[in-house]
Amino acid sequence: MDNIYRPYLMNIRDMIEEAPGVRTFRLNFLNEDEGKKFQFKAGQFALYSAFGYGECTFCIASSPTRMDAIECTFREAGRVTNALRELNVGDTLGFRGPYGNVFPIEEWEGKNLVFIAGGIALPPLRSVIWNCLDLRDRFKDVTIIYGAKSVADLVYKHELKEWDARDDVNLITTVDPGGETPDWPGKVGFVPTVVEQAEPSSNNAIAIVCGPPIMIKFTLPVLEKLGFKQEKVYTTLENRMKCGLGKCGRCNIGCTYVCKEGPVFTAEEINKMPDEF
Amino acid sequence: MEKRLNKKDFDNFITSLRGKGYKTIAPKKDNNLIVLDEVQGGGEISLDHVITNNSIKEFFFPKTEKVLSYRMEKNNVQIEEPEDFAVKSVIFGSRPCDAFSLPVMDKVFNWDCSDKFWVQRREAVTIVTIACDKCDTYCFCTSVGLAPDAKGGSDVLFTKISGDDYVVETVTEKGESLIKEFEGVFSDPLSEASDRQVATVEKKFEIEKVKSWLDENFVHTVWTDFSLKCIGCGACTFVCPTCHCFDIVDECTMTKGDRVKNWDGCQFKMFTMHTSGHNPRSTQGERWRQRIMHKFKYYVEKFDSILCVGCGRCSRVCPADMNISEMLEIIATEASQPGNKE
C-alpha cells in the first residue's frame, strides 16, 4: 500500500523574485520516470515541503500545457515558506500532489473569459490563464483584471507586460490607493471597484475570480450586477489544508472538503455554503 | 461461536496471547486513572471502571506517529518509510462504544485513498470487547444508536453472566480465528440460559431531532451560548475516540528528521487560521458549532455514520464542565420548539 504522505523529490531548476517576499520556483522531478507519469490540470494544488521544516499548501502556478517544469509562487509568511525561501537553485524540496478539482476549461470553449485576481492570488489563475492562452483559438475575448496593494507587489511583472503587449488579451492592472508610483500607467483603486468601472460584458462570458476572501466577497456582487450568472463565475478557495486528502479535518466548509471537492467552486456553489471561508 | 471464560482465567488468556507473540493491551490502573495500555499478565487488568480514561483511538491513530523519515546530506535527500508500525496485537477489555468508533473512522481513513498507517494497524489488531455492566450519567451510547453490549467494531464480545463467568461470542472471522487459536483457554458455554449483566443506559435525546435541527440552524444563538464557558483547551477532541483531525509537522536535526502526524483539534483557534491571518472560525462559538455539526451532520451526510459513539469522555474530561449530551438534549428539544435564531 502506498504511503499517501510521501512526497516526490523535486529539484529547483530556477527561481524568480516576483515581488518583495514573493518568489517563484521552477521545479523538475528528481526521478525522471515520476516526472513523465505526472499529470495535473489547472486549478489543482500541491503540498510543498522544506525538509526539516514541514509542508505548506499552494497552487500549481504553471500551466499543464507547459510541462517542462512545475512552478509555484509563494510569499514568505511563516515557518515553512521562510525555509523554502532559504533554498537555492539545485536544492531539493518535497512535492505532494496534484490535489483537488480543476477549472472546467473544456466547458468554456467558445466563450469570453474574464480573469479577476488580487495580490498573491494571481498564481492560481496564471495556470489557467496560460492554459487558455496556449489554446487561444478555442476562446473568444480574454480580459485579465489584476490588482495588488502597490506597484511593487504585482507578481509576474514580465508576464503582465507580455499579456499587455498581446492583441488578443485585454489586461487591466490596478493598485490600491497610495500604492501607485509617479510613472504607474495602470489604474488606482480596489479590484471590485475597477471591475465595476471596467464593466466586462457578461454576454457569453465566464468570470474566474481569485483573491483574498474579502476581495472575493466584494467582487461577486459586482459580477452579479454586471449580469454574470452565479454558475458562470468561478473561484478557488484557499482554506487551510494540511493533508490535502480529506482526512486531517480542517478545510471543510459545511459538508464540503475544500481539498477534495474544491478548491475550484462556482459562485452558485459558494452561495449555498455556510459562511466559513 | 460461543464460549465461556471465568475471570480467574483472564491471566491464562493474556499469557497465552503473549506466548504466541501478540502484544496485549488492556485496561489497567495508572495512579488514579484507568488506561488502556500494554499488560504483561491478567493480574494487571482492572475491570471495575465504567470506561477507560483514554480511548482505543491511540492504538490505531497514535498521538504522534512517524509517516516518513529523511536524511539530508548537503542536497541529497533520502526518504525512508516507517517500518513495524502495525504490530500483531489484541486489545482486551475495550468497551463497545470504543470498538464501534473503529468502523466509523475506517470511513474517513479509507475514502478516496487509504491511510496505510490506519489500515495496516486495523488489520494487525484484534478487538476483544467486554460489554458494559455499569454506566454513569455521562454515558449516552443508546442516544446515538448503540448499546452497552453492541457488537459493531468488535471481533469478540465478552458479556458478564453469573458469578465471574463471561460468555464469549465471536463477531468476525478474525475473532473466530483468535478464539480457535486459543481454544484450550475457553470452556463451553453454560447449558442453561444465564442472565447477562448489561448496564441500562438511559436514552437522552432523539438523534433524528438533533440532525433535523442542525440542518436548519447553522446560525443560532445556542452556538455562542453553549461555548461561553469553553476555554478552547481541546481536551474533548483528544479523548474522543472518533475525533480524527491531525497536523503534519517535521521533527529534525540538521541532517535527519521525521515527518509526523500529530493529533490536532477543531477547538483550537489556530486550527483553521490562514497564513494571511484570516480565520474562517475566529470565535469559540464557531469552533464549537463545527464540532457538533461535524459529528452529527457533516459526517452523517458524507459517510453515513454519526461521528460520536456516546462514550461521554468529552464531558468527563472538560475542565469547564461542558456536557455534550445535555447540549444535544437541548438541541433535540429545540427541534420541536422553534428557537431564537439570530
Coordinates of C-alpha atoms in Angstrom, one line a residue:
Chain A
M1 CA 0.0 0.0 0.0
D2 CA 1.4 3.4 -1.0
N3 CA 2.2 6.0 1.6
I4 CA -0.1 8.8 0.8
Y5 CA 2.1 11.3 2.8
R6 CA 5.2 10.6 0.9
P7 CA 6.2 13.5 -1.4
Y8 CA 8.0 13.4 -4.7
L9 CA 11.5 14.9 -4.6
M10 CA 11.9 17.9 -6.8
N11 CA 14.9 19.9 -7.9
I12 CA 14.8 23.7 -8.0
R13 CA 15.8 24.4 -11.6
D14 CA 15.3 28.2 -11.5
M15 CA 13.9 30.8 -9.3
I16 CA 12.5 34.3 -9.9
E17 CA 12.0 37.2 -7.5
E18 CA 8.5 38.3 -8.2
A19 CA 7.8 41.0 -5.6
P20 CA 9.1 41.7 -2.0
G21 CA 9.0 38.4 -0.3
V22 CA 7.4 36.6 -3.2
R23 CA 9.4 34.0 -5.2
T24 CA 8.7 31.6 -8.0
F25 CA 10.4 28.2 -8.2
R26 CA 10.7 26.2 -11.4
L27 CA 10.8 22.6 -10.4
N28 CA 11.8 19.3 -12.0
F29 CA 11.2 15.8 -10.7
L30 CA 14.5 14.2 -9.5
N31 CA 13.2 10.9 -10.7
E32 CA 12.5 11.3 -14.4
D33 CA 10.0 8.4 -14.6
E34 CA 7.9 10.1 -11.9
G35 CA 8.1 13.3 -14.0
K36 CA 6.9 11.5 -17.1
K37 CA 3.9 10.0 -15.4
F38 CA 2.9 13.2 -13.6
Q39 CA -0.2 14.9 -14.8
F40 CA -2.3 17.7 -13.4
K41 CA -4.9 20.2 -14.5
A42 CA -5.3 24.0 -14.0
G43 CA -6.8 24.7 -10.6
Q44 CA -5.1 21.9 -8.7
F45 CA -2.8 22.5 -5.7
A46 CA 0.1 20.7 -4.0
L47 CA 1.9 20.4 -0.7
Y48 CA 5.4 21.7 -0.9
S49 CA 7.9 20.8 1.8
A50 CA 11.2 22.1 3.0
F51 CA 12.7 19.1 4.7
G52 CA 13.3 19.9 8.4
Y53 CA 10.5 22.5 8.5
G54 CA 7.4 20.9 7.1
E55 CA 4.8 21.3 4.4
C56 CA 2.6 24.1 3.1
T57 CA -0.1 24.3 0.5
F58 CA -0.2 26.4 -2.6
C59 CA -1.5 26.0 -6.1
I60 CA 0.5 24.8 -9.1
A61 CA 1.1 28.1 -10.8
S62 CA 2.3 26.7 -14.2
S63 CA 0.1 25.5 -17.0
P64 CA -0.4 21.9 -17.8
T65 CA 0.4 22.9 -21.4
R66 CA 3.9 23.6 -20.3
M67 CA 5.2 20.5 -18.6
D68 CA 8.9 21.2 -18.9
A69 CA 8.8 22.4 -15.3
I70 CA 6.3 22.6 -12.4
E71 CA 6.1 26.1 -11.0
C72 CA 4.9 27.5 -7.7
T73 CA 4.8 31.1 -6.4
F74 CA 4.8 31.8 -2.7
R75 CA 5.1 34.6 -0.3
E76 CA 7.3 34.1 2.8
A77 CA 4.8 34.3 5.6
G78 CA 5.6 31.5 8.0
R79 CA 8.0 28.8 9.1
V80 CA 7.8 26.7 6.0
T81 CA 7.7 29.4 3.4
N82 CA 10.6 31.1 5.1
A83 CA 12.5 27.9 4.9
L84 CA 11.6 27.4 1.3
R85 CA 12.9 30.9 0.6
E86 CA 16.3 29.8 2.0
L87 CA 16.6 27.2 -0.7
N88 CA 18.6 27.8 -3.8
V89 CA 18.8 26.6 -7.4
G90 CA 19.8 23.0 -7.3
D91 CA 18.3 22.3 -3.9
T92 CA 15.7 19.6 -3.3
L93 CA 12.3 20.0 -1.9
G94 CA 9.3 17.8 -1.4
F95 CA 6.1 17.9 -3.6
R96 CA 2.9 16.1 -2.9
G97 CA 0.0 16.3 -5.3
P98 CA -1.7 17.2 -7.5
Y99 CA -4.8 17.5 -5.3
G100 CA -8.2 19.0 -5.6
N101 CA -10.6 19.6 -8.5
V102 CA -9.9 21.6 -11.7
F103 CA -11.2 24.5 -13.7
P104 CA -13.5 23.0 -16.4
I105 CA -11.7 24.7 -19.3
E106 CA -13.4 22.5 -21.9
E107 CA -16.8 23.8 -20.9
W108 CA -15.6 27.4 -21.5
E109 CA -14.7 26.9 -25.2
G110 CA -16.3 29.5 -27.4
K111 CA -16.8 31.9 -24.6
N112 CA -15.3 35.2 -23.5
L113 CA -13.2 34.9 -20.4
V114 CA -12.7 37.5 -17.6
F115 CA -10.0 36.7 -15.1
I116 CA -10.0 38.8 -11.9
A117 CA -7.2 38.4 -9.4
G118 CA -5.9 40.2 -6.4
G119 CA -2.3 40.2 -4.9
I120 CA -0.7 36.8 -4.4
A121 CA -3.9 35.1 -5.8
L122 CA -2.7 35.6 -9.4
P123 CA -0.7 32.4 -9.3
P124 CA -3.7 30.0 -9.3
L125 CA -5.2 32.0 -12.2
R126 CA -1.9 32.1 -14.0
S127 CA -2.1 28.4 -14.5
V128 CA -5.5 28.6 -16.1
I129 CA -4.7 31.9 -18.0
W130 CA -1.7 30.3 -19.7
N131 CA -3.6 27.1 -20.3
C132 CA -6.3 29.2 -22.1
L133 CA -3.8 31.4 -23.9
D134 CA -1.9 28.3 -25.2
L135 CA -5.3 27.1 -26.6
R136 CA -6.1 30.7 -27.6
D137 CA -8.3 29.9 -30.7
R138 CA -10.7 28.0 -28.6
F139 CA -11.9 31.1 -26.7
K140 CA -13.2 34.5 -27.6
D141 CA -12.2 37.7 -25.8
V142 CA -9.8 37.3 -22.9
T143 CA -9.8 40.0 -20.2
I144 CA -7.5 40.0 -17.2
I145 CA -8.1 42.4 -14.3
Y146 CA -5.3 42.2 -11.8
G147 CA -4.7 44.3 -8.7
A148 CA -2.2 44.4 -5.9
K149 CA -1.6 46.7 -2.9
S150 CA 1.3 48.5 -4.6
V151 CA 3.2 48.5 -7.8
A152 CA 6.0 46.6 -6.2
D153 CA 3.6 43.9 -5.0
L154 CA 2.4 43.0 -8.5
V155 CA 3.6 39.5 -9.3
Y156 CA 4.7 38.1 -12.7
K157 CA 5.7 41.6 -13.9
H158 CA 7.3 40.3 -17.1
E159 CA 4.3 38.3 -18.0
L160 CA 2.0 41.2 -17.3
K161 CA 4.0 43.1 -19.9
E162 CA 3.7 40.1 -22.3
W163 CA -0.1 39.9 -21.8
D164 CA -0.4 43.7 -22.2
A165 CA 1.5 43.6 -25.5
R166 CA -0.7 40.9 -26.9
D167 CA -3.6 42.0 -29.2
D168 CA -5.7 39.1 -28.1
V169 CA -5.6 39.9 -24.4
N170 CA -7.2 42.9 -22.6
L171 CA -5.1 43.5 -19.5
I172 CA -6.2 45.9 -16.8
T173 CA -3.9 46.4 -13.8
T174 CA -4.6 48.3 -10.7
V175 CA -3.0 49.1 -7.4
D176 CA -4.7 50.1 -4.1
P177 CA -4.9 53.9 -3.5
G178 CA -1.5 55.0 -2.2
G179 CA 0.3 52.1 -3.8
E180 CA 0.9 53.8 -7.1
T181 CA 4.2 55.3 -8.3
P182 CA 4.6 58.5 -10.3
D183 CA 5.0 56.6 -13.5
W184 CA 2.4 53.9 -12.9
P185 CA 0.4 53.6 -16.1
G186 CA -2.4 51.4 -14.7
K187 CA -5.4 52.2 -12.6
V188 CA -5.6 53.1 -8.9
G189 CA -8.4 51.5 -7.0
F190 CA -9.5 48.3 -5.3
V191 CA -10.2 45.4 -7.5
P192 CA -14.1 45.2 -7.1
T193 CA -14.3 48.9 -8.0
V194 CA -12.1 48.5 -11.0
V195 CA -14.2 45.6 -12.2
E196 CA -17.3 47.7 -11.8
Q197 CA -15.7 50.5 -13.8
A198 CA -14.3 48.2 -16.5
E199 CA -17.8 46.7 -17.0
P200 CA -16.7 43.4 -18.7
S201 CA -19.7 42.1 -20.7
S202 CA -21.4 39.1 -19.2
N203 CA -22.7 38.1 -22.6
N204 CA -21.4 34.6 -23.4
A205 CA -18.8 35.1 -20.7
I206 CA -17.2 33.2 -17.8
A207 CA -15.6 35.1 -14.9
I208 CA -12.8 33.5 -12.9
V209 CA -12.1 35.3 -9.6
C210 CA -9.3 34.6 -7.1
G211 CA -8.1 36.8 -4.3
P212 CA -8.3 37.3 -0.5
P213 CA -11.7 36.3 0.9
I214 CA -12.6 39.9 1.4
M215 CA -11.9 40.7 -2.3
I216 CA -14.0 37.7 -3.4
K217 CA -16.9 38.7 -1.2
F218 CA -16.9 42.2 -2.7
T219 CA -16.3 41.1 -6.3
L220 CA -19.1 38.5 -6.6
P221 CA -21.9 41.1 -6.1
V222 CA -20.3 43.3 -8.7
L223 CA -20.3 40.5 -11.2
E224 CA -23.9 39.7 -10.4
K225 CA -24.7 43.4 -11.1
L226 CA -22.9 43.1 -14.4
G227 CA -25.2 40.2 -15.3
F228 CA -22.9 37.3 -14.7
K229 CA -25.0 34.3 -13.6
Q230 CA -23.6 32.6 -10.5
E231 CA -23.0 29.4 -12.3
K232 CA -20.7 31.3 -14.8
V233 CA -18.5 32.7 -12.1
Y234 CA -15.6 30.5 -10.8
T235 CA -13.3 31.0 -7.9
T236 CA -10.7 29.0 -6.0
L237 CA -10.8 28.9 -2.2
E238 CA -7.8 28.7 -0.1
N239 CA -9.0 27.3 3.2
R240 CA -6.2 26.0 5.4
M241 CA -5.2 22.5 4.3
K242 CA -2.7 20.2 5.8
C243 CA -3.2 16.7 4.4
G244 CA -4.8 17.5 1.0
L245 CA -6.5 14.2 1.2
G246 CA -9.8 14.8 3.1
K247 CA -8.6 13.3 6.3
C248 CA -7.0 15.9 8.6
G249 CA -10.3 17.7 9.0
R250 CA -9.6 21.4 8.9
C251 CA -10.6 22.7 5.4
N252 CA -14.3 21.8 5.4
I253 CA -17.0 24.3 4.7
G254 CA -20.1 22.5 5.9
C255 CA -20.0 19.1 4.3
T256 CA -17.6 20.2 1.6
Y257 CA -13.9 19.3 1.9
V258 CA -12.2 22.1 0.1
C259 CA -9.1 19.9 -0.6
K260 CA -11.2 17.2 -2.3
E261 CA -14.4 18.9 -3.7
G262 CA -12.5 22.2 -4.2
P263 CA -10.6 24.4 -4.4
V264 CA -12.5 25.4 -7.5
F265 CA -16.1 26.3 -7.0
T266 CA -18.7 28.3 -8.8
A267 CA -20.3 31.3 -7.1
E268 CA -23.5 29.3 -7.2
E269 CA -21.9 26.6 -5.1
I270 CA -20.3 29.1 -2.7
N271 CA -23.6 30.9 -2.1
K272 CA -25.1 27.6 -1.0
M273 CA -22.3 27.1 1.6
P274 CA -22.2 28.3 5.1
D275 CA -20.1 31.4 5.5
E276 CA -16.9 29.7 6.7
F277 CA -14.2 30.6 4.2
Chain B
M1 CA -19.1 -19.4 18.0
E2 CA -19.9 -19.1 21.7
K3 CA -17.6 -20.0 24.6
R4 CA -17.1 -19.2 28.3
L5 CA -14.3 -17.8 30.3
N6 CA -14.0 -17.2 34.0
K7 CA -12.3 -14.0 35.3
K8 CA -9.7 -16.1 37.0
D9 CA -8.6 -17.4 33.6
F10 CA -8.1 -14.0 32.1
D11 CA -4.4 -14.3 33.2
N12 CA -4.1 -17.6 31.3
F13 CA -5.7 -15.9 28.2
I14 CA -3.3 -12.9 28.3
T15 CA -0.3 -15.2 29.0
S16 CA -1.3 -17.4 26.1
L17 CA -1.7 -14.4 23.8
R18 CA 1.7 -13.1 24.7
G19 CA 3.2 -16.5 24.3
K20 CA 2.0 -16.5 20.7
G21 CA 3.6 -13.1 20.1
Y22 CA 0.6 -10.9 20.5
K23 CA 1.2 -7.5 22.1
T24 CA -1.7 -7.3 24.6
I25 CA -3.4 -4.1 25.6
A26 CA -6.0 -4.0 28.4
P27 CA -7.4 -1.6 31.0
K28 CA -5.1 -1.2 34.0
K29 CA -4.6 1.2 36.8
D30 CA -2.2 4.1 36.4
N31 CA -2.3 6.2 39.6
N32 CA -5.9 7.5 39.7
L33 CA -6.6 6.7 36.1
I34 CA -7.7 3.5 34.3
V35 CA -6.0 3.4 31.0
L36 CA -5.8 1.0 28.0
D37 CA -2.1 0.1 27.9
E38 CA 0.1 -2.9 27.3
V39 CA -0.1 -5.5 30.0
Q40 CA 2.2 -8.4 30.8
G41 CA -0.4 -10.6 32.5
G42 CA -4.0 -10.8 33.5
G43 CA -3.3 -9.7 37.1
E44 CA -2.7 -6.2 35.8
I45 CA -6.2 -5.9 34.3
S46 CA -8.7 -3.7 36.0
L47 CA -12.4 -4.1 35.3
D48 CA -14.1 -2.0 38.0
H49 CA -14.4 1.0 35.8
V50 CA -17.2 2.4 33.6
I51 CA -14.8 3.3 30.9
T52 CA -11.1 3.8 30.4
N53 CA -9.8 7.4 30.6
N54 CA -8.1 7.0 27.2
S55 CA -9.9 5.8 24.2
I56 CA -9.0 3.0 21.8
K57 CA -8.1 5.6 19.1
E58 CA -4.4 5.9 20.0
F59 CA -3.6 2.3 19.1
F60 CA -4.6 2.9 15.5
F61 CA -4.0 6.6 15.2
P62 CA -1.3 7.4 17.8
K63 CA -1.0 10.9 19.3
T64 CA 2.1 11.3 17.3
E65 CA 3.2 9.0 14.5
K66 CA 6.0 9.0 12.0
V67 CA 4.8 8.9 8.4
L68 CA 8.3 9.1 6.9
S69 CA 11.9 9.7 7.8
Y70 CA 14.5 11.5 5.8
R71 CA 18.3 12.0 5.8
M72 CA 19.9 15.1 4.3
E73 CA 23.5 15.3 3.3
K74 CA 24.1 18.6 1.6
N75 CA 21.5 18.4 -1.1
N76 CA 20.9 14.7 -1.2
V77 CA 17.6 13.9 0.5
Q78 CA 16.8 10.2 1.1
I79 CA 13.3 9.3 2.2
E80 CA 12.8 6.2 4.4
E81 CA 9.5 4.5 5.1
P82 CA 8.5 3.7 8.7
E83 CA 8.5 0.0 9.5
D84 CA 6.9 -2.2 12.1
F85 CA 4.2 0.3 12.9
A86 CA 1.5 -2.4 12.7
V87 CA 2.3 -4.9 15.4
K88 CA 0.1 -8.0 15.8
S89 CA -1.9 -7.1 18.9
V90 CA -5.0 -7.9 20.9
I91 CA -6.9 -5.1 22.7
F92 CA -8.7 -6.9 25.5
G93 CA -11.4 -5.3 27.5
S94 CA -12.3 -2.2 25.4
R95 CA -15.9 -1.0 25.7
P96 CA -18.4 -1.5 22.9
C97 CA -18.6 2.3 22.3
D98 CA -14.8 2.4 21.7
A99 CA -14.9 -0.6 19.4
F100 CA -17.7 0.9 17.4
S101 CA -15.6 4.0 16.8
L102 CA -13.3 1.9 14.5
P103 CA -15.6 1.1 11.7
V104 CA -16.8 4.8 11.9
M105 CA -13.2 6.0 11.5
D106 CA -12.5 3.5 8.8
K107 CA -14.6 5.6 6.5
V108 CA -12.6 8.7 6.6
F109 CA -9.2 6.9 6.6
N110 CA -10.2 4.9 3.6
W111 CA -12.4 7.2 1.4
D112 CA -10.8 8.1 -1.9
C113 CA -7.4 7.0 -0.8
S114 CA -6.3 4.9 2.1
D115 CA -4.1 5.9 5.0
K116 CA -1.9 2.8 5.3
F117 CA -0.9 3.6 8.9
W118 CA -4.5 3.3 10.0
V119 CA -5.4 0.4 7.6
Q120 CA -2.5 -1.8 8.4
R121 CA -2.9 -1.3 12.2
R122 CA -6.6 -2.2 11.8
E123 CA -5.5 -5.4 10.1
A124 CA -3.0 -6.2 12.8
V125 CA -5.1 -5.7 15.8
T126 CA -7.9 -7.9 17.1
I127 CA -10.6 -6.3 19.3
V128 CA -11.9 -8.2 22.3
T129 CA -14.6 -6.1 23.9
I130 CA -16.2 -6.5 27.3
A131 CA -19.9 -5.4 27.4
C132 CA -20.6 -2.7 30.0
D133 CA -22.1 -4.0 33.2
K134 CA -22.3 -0.5 34.6
C135 CA -22.6 3.1 33.3
D136 CA -22.7 6.6 34.6
T137 CA -24.6 9.8 33.9
Y138 CA -22.1 10.8 31.2
C139 CA -22.9 7.6 29.1
F140 CA -25.2 8.2 26.2
C141 CA -24.5 5.3 23.7
T142 CA -28.2 4.5 23.4
S143 CA -28.9 8.0 22.1
V144 CA -26.6 7.5 19.1
G145 CA -27.9 4.1 18.2
L146 CA -25.5 1.9 20.2
A147 CA -25.9 -0.2 23.3
P148 CA -23.7 -1.3 26.2
D149 CA -23.4 -4.7 24.6
A150 CA -23.3 -3.6 20.9
K151 CA -21.1 -5.8 18.8
G152 CA -20.1 -3.4 16.0
G153 CA -16.4 -3.0 15.6
S154 CA -15.6 -5.8 18.0
D155 CA -14.0 -9.1 16.8
V156 CA -15.0 -10.9 20.0
L157 CA -17.5 -9.8 22.7
F158 CA -17.4 -10.8 26.3
T159 CA -20.5 -10.4 28.4
K160 CA -20.6 -11.0 32.1
I161 CA -23.0 -13.7 33.3
S162 CA -23.3 -15.5 36.6
G163 CA -20.5 -15.1 39.1
D164 CA -17.3 -14.2 37.4
D165 CA -18.1 -16.0 34.2
Y166 CA -18.2 -14.3 30.9
V167 CA -20.0 -15.6 27.8
V168 CA -17.6 -15.2 24.8
E169 CA -19.1 -14.5 21.4
T170 CA -17.1 -14.3 18.2
V171 CA -18.3 -11.4 16.0
T172 CA -15.9 -11.5 13.0
E173 CA -13.8 -14.2 11.2
K174 CA -10.8 -12.5 12.8
G175 CA -12.3 -13.0 16.2
E176 CA -13.3 -16.6 15.4
S177 CA -9.8 -17.5 14.4
L178 CA -8.4 -15.9 17.5
I179 CA -10.7 -17.9 19.8
K180 CA -9.9 -21.1 17.8
E181 CA -6.2 -20.4 18.2
F182 CA -6.6 -20.3 22.0
E183 CA -9.4 -22.8 22.2
G184 CA -7.8 -24.6 25.2
V185 CA -8.2 -21.5 27.3
F186 CA -12.0 -21.4 27.0
S187 CA -14.8 -23.5 28.4
D188 CA -18.0 -24.5 26.7
P189 CA -21.0 -22.2 27.3
L190 CA -23.4 -23.0 30.2
S191 CA -26.1 -25.3 29.1
E192 CA -28.9 -23.3 30.7
A193 CA -29.5 -19.6 29.8
S194 CA -27.9 -17.2 32.2
D195 CA -28.8 -13.6 32.8
R196 CA -26.4 -11.3 31.1
Q197 CA -25.3 -8.4 33.2
V198 CA -25.6 -5.5 30.9
A199 CA -25.9 -1.8 32.0
T200 CA -29.0 0.1 31.3
V201 CA -28.1 3.4 29.6
E202 CA -30.9 5.9 29.5
K203 CA -31.7 7.4 26.1
K204 CA -31.3 11.1 26.5
F205 CA -32.3 12.5 23.1
E206 CA -33.7 11.6 19.7
I207 CA -30.8 11.8 17.3
E208 CA -33.0 12.4 14.3
K209 CA -34.4 15.5 16.0
V210 CA -30.8 16.7 16.6
K211 CA -30.0 16.2 12.9
S212 CA -33.1 18.0 11.6
W213 CA -32.4 20.9 13.9
L214 CA -28.8 21.2 12.8
D215 CA -30.0 21.2 9.2
E216 CA -31.8 24.4 9.8
N217 CA -29.7 26.2 12.4
F218 CA -26.2 27.0 11.3
V219 CA -26.9 30.4 12.6
H220 CA -28.4 30.4 16.1
T221 CA -27.7 31.9 19.5
V222 CA -27.1 28.5 21.0
W223 CA -23.6 28.3 19.5
T224 CA -22.4 31.3 21.3
D225 CA -24.4 30.4 24.5
F226 CA -23.0 26.9 24.6
S227 CA -19.5 27.9 24.1
L228 CA -19.3 30.8 26.6
K229 CA -17.6 28.8 29.2
C230 CA -15.4 26.8 26.7
I231 CA -11.7 27.6 27.2
G232 CA -10.7 26.1 23.9
C233 CA -8.3 23.6 25.6
G234 CA -9.3 20.8 23.1
A235 CA -9.3 18.1 25.7
C236 CA -12.7 16.9 24.4
T237 CA -11.1 16.2 21.0
F238 CA -8.2 14.3 22.3
V239 CA -10.1 11.9 24.5
C240 CA -12.8 11.4 21.8
P241 CA -12.5 8.0 20.1
T242 CA -13.9 9.5 16.8
C243 CA -12.1 12.8 16.5
H244 CA -9.5 12.3 13.8
C245 CA -8.1 15.7 13.0
F246 CA -4.4 15.9 12.7
D247 CA -1.5 18.1 11.8
I248 CA 1.7 17.2 9.9
V249 CA 5.0 18.6 11.1
D250 CA 8.7 17.9 10.7
E251 CA 10.9 17.0 13.7
C252 CA 14.5 17.0 12.8
T253 CA 18.1 17.7 13.4
M254 CA 20.4 19.3 10.7
T255 CA 20.9 16.0 8.9
K256 CA 17.9 13.8 9.6
G257 CA 14.3 14.1 10.6
D258 CA 10.9 12.6 10.8
R259 CA 7.6 13.8 9.3
V260 CA 5.0 13.1 11.9
K261 CA 1.2 13.3 12.2
N262 CA 0.1 14.8 15.5
W263 CA -3.4 14.9 16.9
D264 CA -5.0 18.3 16.4
G265 CA -8.4 19.6 17.2
C266 CA -11.1 21.9 15.8
Q267 CA -11.4 23.7 19.2
F268 CA -8.0 25.4 18.8
K269 CA -8.1 28.9 17.3
M270 CA -5.1 28.3 15.1
F271 CA -6.6 25.1 13.6
T272 CA -8.2 27.0 10.6
M273 CA -6.2 30.2 10.7
H274 CA -4.9 31.1 7.2
T275 CA -1.4 32.3 6.8
S276 CA -2.8 35.7 6.0
G277 CA -4.3 35.9 9.4
H278 CA -7.9 35.4 8.1
N279 CA -9.7 32.8 10.2
P280 CA -13.0 31.3 9.0
R281 CA -13.7 30.2 12.5
S282 CA -12.5 33.0 14.6
T283 CA -14.8 32.6 17.6
Q284 CA -15.2 29.7 20.1
G285 CA -18.9 29.6 19.2
E286 CA -18.0 28.9 15.6
R287 CA -15.5 26.3 16.6
W288 CA -18.0 24.6 19.0
R289 CA -20.6 24.6 16.2
Q290 CA -18.1 22.9 13.9
R291 CA -17.5 20.1 16.5
I292 CA -21.2 19.4 16.8
M293 CA -22.0 19.9 13.1
H294 CA -19.1 17.6 12.1
K295 CA -20.2 14.8 14.4
F296 CA -24.0 14.9 13.9
K297 CA -24.5 16.4 10.4
Y298 CA -21.4 16.7 8.2
Y299 CA -20.0 13.2 8.8
V300 CA -23.5 11.7 8.6
E301 CA -24.1 13.3 5.2
K302 CA -20.6 12.4 3.9
F303 CA -20.1 8.9 5.3
D304 CA -23.5 7.8 6.6
S305 CA -22.3 7.5 10.2
I306 CA -22.6 9.6 13.3
L307 CA -19.1 10.7 14.4
C308 CA -19.9 10.0 18.1
V309 CA -20.3 6.8 20.0
G310 CA -21.8 8.3 23.2
C311 CA -18.8 7.4 25.4
G312 CA -19.2 10.7 27.3
R313 CA -15.4 11.1 27.7
C314 CA -15.5 14.7 26.3
S315 CA -17.9 15.7 29.1
R316 CA -16.0 13.8 31.8
V317 CA -12.7 15.5 30.9
C318 CA -14.0 19.0 30.3
P319 CA -12.4 21.4 32.8
A320 CA -15.3 23.9 32.1
D321 CA -18.0 21.2 32.7
M322 CA -19.4 21.4 29.2
N323 CA -21.7 18.4 28.8
I324 CA -22.3 17.3 25.2
S325 CA -25.3 15.1 25.9
E326 CA -27.0 17.8 27.9
M327 CA -26.4 20.2 24.9
L328 CA -27.8 17.7 22.4
E329 CA -30.8 17.2 24.7
I330 CA -31.4 20.9 24.5
I331 CA -31.0 20.9 20.7
A332 CA -33.4 17.9 20.4
T333 CA -35.9 19.8 22.5
E334 CA -35.4 23.0 20.4
A335 CA -36.2 20.9 17.4
S336 CA -39.8 20.7 18.4
Q337 CA -40.0 24.2 19.7
P338 CA -38.6 26.7 17.1
G339 CA -35.7 28.5 18.7
N340 CA -34.5 32.1 18.7
K341 CA -32.4 32.4 15.5
E342 CA -30.0 35.3 15.4

